Amino acid sequence: MKDRAATLYCPFEECCDHGKTEKGNIVFVRKYGEGATQNLFKCKTCGKTFSERRGTPLFNCKLKEETVYQIVKCICEGNGIRATSRIVGVYKDTVGPLIKRLGEHVDEITEYMVREYHLEECQLDELWTFIFKKTLI
């Protein structure tokens, strides 16, 4: 967690270290949430705690990150919501709202998926086309 803390910054605008990474002011506090799926960090400068997922589509999401990535991959491969829910083993009512959340963060997710998961550009185009169609229905 120490390496992860170095890449984070204080999300609170009133903090003098807001937006600054690798200052050594962010420390891991504990895991929390149902199934301990989220990490809680603290800014030593302002003393406030925050979720690692704050400001992301996974904030307050109870799914593990690996499950979310499996859902995204299934959708990228052209599977529908029901098929994706069967493949991944989650309720279809979980997949739909997650896709909507992801759509609201499309720019950040695209950058992350290209960098971390090496998805092809056409796979990302399919994903966003699918999400766009589902939000219009």
mmCIF file with all atom_site columns, C-alpha atoms in Angstrom, residues 1 4-5 7-8 28 30-32 37-41 49-56 58-59 65:
data_model
loop_
_atom_site.group_PDB
_atom_site.id
_atom_site.type_symbol
_atom_site.label_atom_id
_atom_site.label_alt_id
_atom_site.label_comp_id
_atom_site.label_asym_id
_atom_site.label_entity_id
_atom_site.label_seq_id
_atom_site.pdbx_PDB_ins_code
_atom_site.Cartn_x
_atom_site.Cartn_y
_atom_site.Cartn_z
_atom_site.occupancy
_atom_site.B_iso_or_equiv
_atom_site.pdbx_formal_charge
_atom_site.auth_seq_id
_atom_site.auth_comp_id
_atom_site.auth_asym_id
_atom_site.auth_atom_id
_atom_site.pdbx_PDB_model_num
ATOM 1  C CA . MET A 1 1  ? 0.000   0.000  0.000  1.00 0.00 ? 1  MET A CA 1
ATOM 2  C CA . ARG A 1 4  ? 0.006   3.112  -3.955 1.00 0.00 ? 4  ARG A CA 1
ATOM 3  C CA . ALA A 1 5  ? -0.066  5.945  -1.415 1.00 0.00 ? 5  ALA A CA 1
ATOM 4  C CA . THR A 1 7  ? 0.680   7.953  -6.404 1.00 0.00 ? 7  THR A CA 1
ATOM 5  C CA . LEU A 1 8  ? -2.285  9.542  -4.603 1.00 0.00 ? 8  LEU A CA 1
ATOM 6  C CA . PHE A 1 28 ? -2.770  3.942  4.193  1.00 0.00 ? 28 PHE A CA 1
ATOM 7  C CA . ARG A 1 30 ? -7.230  0.460  6.511  1.00 0.00 ? 30 ARG A CA 1
ATOM 8  C CA . LYS A 1 31 ? -9.473  -1.504 4.195  1.00 0.00 ? 31 LYS A CA 1
ATOM 9  C CA . TYR A 1 32 ? -13.184 -0.922 4.602  1.00 0.00 ? 32 TYR A CA 1
ATOM 10 C CA . THR A 1 37 ? -13.041 -3.855 -1.184 1.00 0.00 ? 37 THR A CA 1
ATOM 11 C CA . GLN A 1 38 ? -11.983 -0.260 -0.614 1.00 0.00 ? 38 GLN A CA 1
ATOM 12 C CA . ASN A 1 39 ? -8.869  1.371  0.788  1.00 0.00 ? 39 ASN A CA 1
ATOM 13 C CA . LEU A 1 40 ? -8.955  4.318  3.155  1.00 0.00 ? 40 LEU A CA 1
ATOM 14 C CA . PHE A 1 41 ? -6.083  6.798  3.098  1.00 0.00 ? 41 PHE A CA 1
ATOM 15 C CA . THR A 1 49 ? -9.328  10.677 5.340  1.00 0.00 ? 49 THR A CA 1
ATOM 16 C CA . PHE A 1 50 ? -10.567 9.676  1.896  1.00 0.00 ? 50 PHE A CA 1
ATOM 17 C CA . SER A 1 51 ? -11.328 6.621  -0.171 1.00 0.00 ? 51 SER A CA 1
ATOM 18 C CA . GLU A 1 52 ? -8.904  5.599  -2.867 1.00 0.00 ? 52 GLU A CA 1
ATOM 19 C CA . ARG A 1 53 ? -11.929 5.382  -5.166 1.00 0.00 ? 53 ARG A CA 1
ATOM 20 C CA . ARG A 1 54 ? -13.121 8.942  -4.494 1.00 0.00 ? 54 ARG A CA 1
ATOM 21 C CA . GLY A 1 55 ? -13.880 10.727 -7.763 1.00 0.00 ? 55 GLY A CA 1
ATOM 22 C CA . THR A 1 56 ? -13.913 7.494  -9.763 1.00 0.00 ? 56 THR A CA 1
ATOM 23 C CA . LEU A 1 58 ? -15.944 2.822  -8.445 1.00 0.00 ? 58 LEU A CA 1
ATOM 24 C CA . PHE A 1 59 ? -16.623 5.143  -5.495 1.00 0.00 ? 59 PHE A CA 1
ATOM 25 C CA . GLU A 1 65 ? -11.910 -4.136 -9.060 1.00 0.00 ? 65 GLU A CA 1
#
